Coordinates of C-alpha atoms in Angstrom, one line a residue:
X1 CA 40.6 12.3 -11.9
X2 CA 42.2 12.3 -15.6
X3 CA 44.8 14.9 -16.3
X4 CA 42.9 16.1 -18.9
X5 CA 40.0 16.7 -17.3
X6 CA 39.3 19.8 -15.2
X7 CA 38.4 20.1 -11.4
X8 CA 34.7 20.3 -10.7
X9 CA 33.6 23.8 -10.5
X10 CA 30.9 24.6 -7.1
X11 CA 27.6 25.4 -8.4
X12 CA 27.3 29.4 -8.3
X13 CA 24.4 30.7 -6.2
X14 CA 22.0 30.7 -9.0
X15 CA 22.5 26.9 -10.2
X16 CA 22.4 26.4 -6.6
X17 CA 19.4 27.7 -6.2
X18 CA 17.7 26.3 -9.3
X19 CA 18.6 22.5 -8.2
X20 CA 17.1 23.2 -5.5
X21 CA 13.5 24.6 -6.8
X22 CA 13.8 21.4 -9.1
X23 CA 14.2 19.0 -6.5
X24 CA 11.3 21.0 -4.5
X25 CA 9.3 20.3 -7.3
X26 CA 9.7 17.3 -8.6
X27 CA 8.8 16.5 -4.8
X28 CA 5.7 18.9 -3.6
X29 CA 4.2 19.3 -7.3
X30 CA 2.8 15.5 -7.1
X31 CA 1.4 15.9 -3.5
X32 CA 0.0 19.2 -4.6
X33 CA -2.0 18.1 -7.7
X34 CA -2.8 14.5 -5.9
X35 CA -4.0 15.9 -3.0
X36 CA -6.5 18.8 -5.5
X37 CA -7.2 15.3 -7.4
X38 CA -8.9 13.1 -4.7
X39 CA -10.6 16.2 -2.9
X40 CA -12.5 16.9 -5.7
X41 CA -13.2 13.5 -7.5
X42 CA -11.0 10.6 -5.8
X43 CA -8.9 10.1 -8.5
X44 CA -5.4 9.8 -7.0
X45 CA -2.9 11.6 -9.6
X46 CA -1.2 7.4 -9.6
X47 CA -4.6 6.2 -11.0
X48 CA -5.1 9.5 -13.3
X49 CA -1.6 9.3 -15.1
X50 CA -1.7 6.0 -16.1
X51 CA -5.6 6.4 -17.4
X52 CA -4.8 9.5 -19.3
X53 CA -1.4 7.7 -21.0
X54 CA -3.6 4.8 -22.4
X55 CA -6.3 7.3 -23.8
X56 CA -3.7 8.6 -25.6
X57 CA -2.5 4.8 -27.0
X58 CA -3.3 3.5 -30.0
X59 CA -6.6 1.5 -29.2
X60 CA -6.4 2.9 -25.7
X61 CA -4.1 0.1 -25.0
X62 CA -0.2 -0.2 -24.1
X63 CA 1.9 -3.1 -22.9
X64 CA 2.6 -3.4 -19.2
X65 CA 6.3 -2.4 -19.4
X66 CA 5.3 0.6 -21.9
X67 CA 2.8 2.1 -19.7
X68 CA 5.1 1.9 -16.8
X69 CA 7.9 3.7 -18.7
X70 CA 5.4 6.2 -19.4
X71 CA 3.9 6.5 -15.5
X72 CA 8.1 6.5 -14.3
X73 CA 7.3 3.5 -12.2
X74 CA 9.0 0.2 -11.9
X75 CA 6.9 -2.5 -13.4
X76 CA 6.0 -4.0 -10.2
X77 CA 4.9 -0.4 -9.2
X78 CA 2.4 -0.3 -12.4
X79 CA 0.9 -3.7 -11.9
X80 CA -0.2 -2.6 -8.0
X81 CA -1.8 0.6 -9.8
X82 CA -3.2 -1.7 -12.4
X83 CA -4.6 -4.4 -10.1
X84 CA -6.3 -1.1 -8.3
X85 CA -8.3 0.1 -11.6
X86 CA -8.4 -3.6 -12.4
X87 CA -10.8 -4.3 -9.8
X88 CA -12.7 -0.4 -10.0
X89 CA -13.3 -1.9 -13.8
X90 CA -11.5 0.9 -15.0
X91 CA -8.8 -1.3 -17.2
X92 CA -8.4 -4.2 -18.1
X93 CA -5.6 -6.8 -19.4
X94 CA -5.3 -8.3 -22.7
X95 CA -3.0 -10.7 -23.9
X96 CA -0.3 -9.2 -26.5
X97 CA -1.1 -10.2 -29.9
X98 CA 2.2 -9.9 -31.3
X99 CA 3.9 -11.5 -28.0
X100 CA 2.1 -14.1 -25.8
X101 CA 4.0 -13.9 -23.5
X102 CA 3.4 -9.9 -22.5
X103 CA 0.1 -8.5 -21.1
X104 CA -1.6 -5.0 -22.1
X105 CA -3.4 -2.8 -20.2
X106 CA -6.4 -1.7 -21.9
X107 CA -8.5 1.8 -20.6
X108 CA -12.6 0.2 -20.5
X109 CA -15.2 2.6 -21.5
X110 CA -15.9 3.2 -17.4
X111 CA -11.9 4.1 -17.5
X112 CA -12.3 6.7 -20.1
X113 CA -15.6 8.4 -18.4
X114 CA -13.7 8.4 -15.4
X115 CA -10.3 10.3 -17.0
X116 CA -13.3 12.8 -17.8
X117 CA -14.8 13.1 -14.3
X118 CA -11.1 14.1 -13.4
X119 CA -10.2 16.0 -16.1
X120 CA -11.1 19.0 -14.9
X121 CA -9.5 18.8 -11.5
X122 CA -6.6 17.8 -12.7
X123 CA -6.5 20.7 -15.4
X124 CA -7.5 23.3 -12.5
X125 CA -4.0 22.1 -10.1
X126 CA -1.9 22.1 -12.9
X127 CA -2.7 26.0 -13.9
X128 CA -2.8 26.8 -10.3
X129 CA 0.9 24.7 -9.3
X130 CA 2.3 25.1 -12.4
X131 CA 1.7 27.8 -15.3
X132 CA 0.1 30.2 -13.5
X133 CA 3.2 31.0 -11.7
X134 CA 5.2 30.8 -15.3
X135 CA 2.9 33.7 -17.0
X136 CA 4.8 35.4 -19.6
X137 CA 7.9 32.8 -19.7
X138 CA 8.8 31.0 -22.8
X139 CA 7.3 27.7 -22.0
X140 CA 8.3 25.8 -25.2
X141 CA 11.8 26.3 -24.3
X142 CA 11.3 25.5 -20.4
X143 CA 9.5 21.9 -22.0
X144 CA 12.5 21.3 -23.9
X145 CA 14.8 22.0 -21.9
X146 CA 13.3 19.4 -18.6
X147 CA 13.0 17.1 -21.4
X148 CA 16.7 16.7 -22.0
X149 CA 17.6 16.9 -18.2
X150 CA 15.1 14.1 -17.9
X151 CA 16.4 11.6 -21.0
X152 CA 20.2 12.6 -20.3
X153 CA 22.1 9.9 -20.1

């Protein structure tokens, strides 16, 4: 350790506590809402995030290594998902236009009807999990403040 640096300080009982409830949820929350998801529609919460992301896209479409990023899932991880709603005729690839060499994954009309069907579902776990338990917290500052624990460096 540098002289100039001070000793690592235990977590108190509190931060101890609240990396715990994180790591909890970053665990059970996606079982939760995946298992709500495919009892009652199908859609695994792996197919639904991915579908939902490229609605979002500009011309419903993203590249390969985008739409991973966006899913948390190593590229090889999105193109097993892909090759899944591939074949269900929910997306389909594209060449890049501006790079020949990359692929996009592009949300079919059948895709986005689908993100509908499970829309709903979705929507129902995530007030159930999530914000019903948060009533009456300051959400805007909760959302800002997981978004810098998930970009720090």
């Amino acid at each position: 350790m540098p002289h100039d640096e001070e000793p690592l300080r235990p977590l108190d009982r509190t931060e101890e506590m609240l990396v715990r409830a994180l790591g909890n949820v970053m665990t059970a929350l996606p079982r939760l809402v995946d298992a709500d998801m495919v009892r009652d529609g199908g859609l695994p919460l792996s197919e639904y995030t991915p579908l939902m992301h490229l609605s979002e896209a500009p011309h419903r479409r993203m590249r390969m290594s985008e739409l991973a990023a966006a899913c948390n899932l190593s590229l090889s991880g999105m193109t097993r998902v892909v090759n899944r709603l591939e074949k269900q005729g929910l997306i389909r690839r594209a060449k890049c236009q501006e790079d020949l060499r990359g692929w996009n994954a592009v949300l079919t009309d059948d895709g986005l009807a689908r993100l509908r069907e499970a829309w709903p579902s979705h929507l129902a776990s995530i007030r159930r999990h999530v914000l019903d338990d948060l009533a009456g917290h300051d959400l805007a500052a909760l959302a800002a403040a997981l978004r810098r624990v998930a970009t720090a460096p």
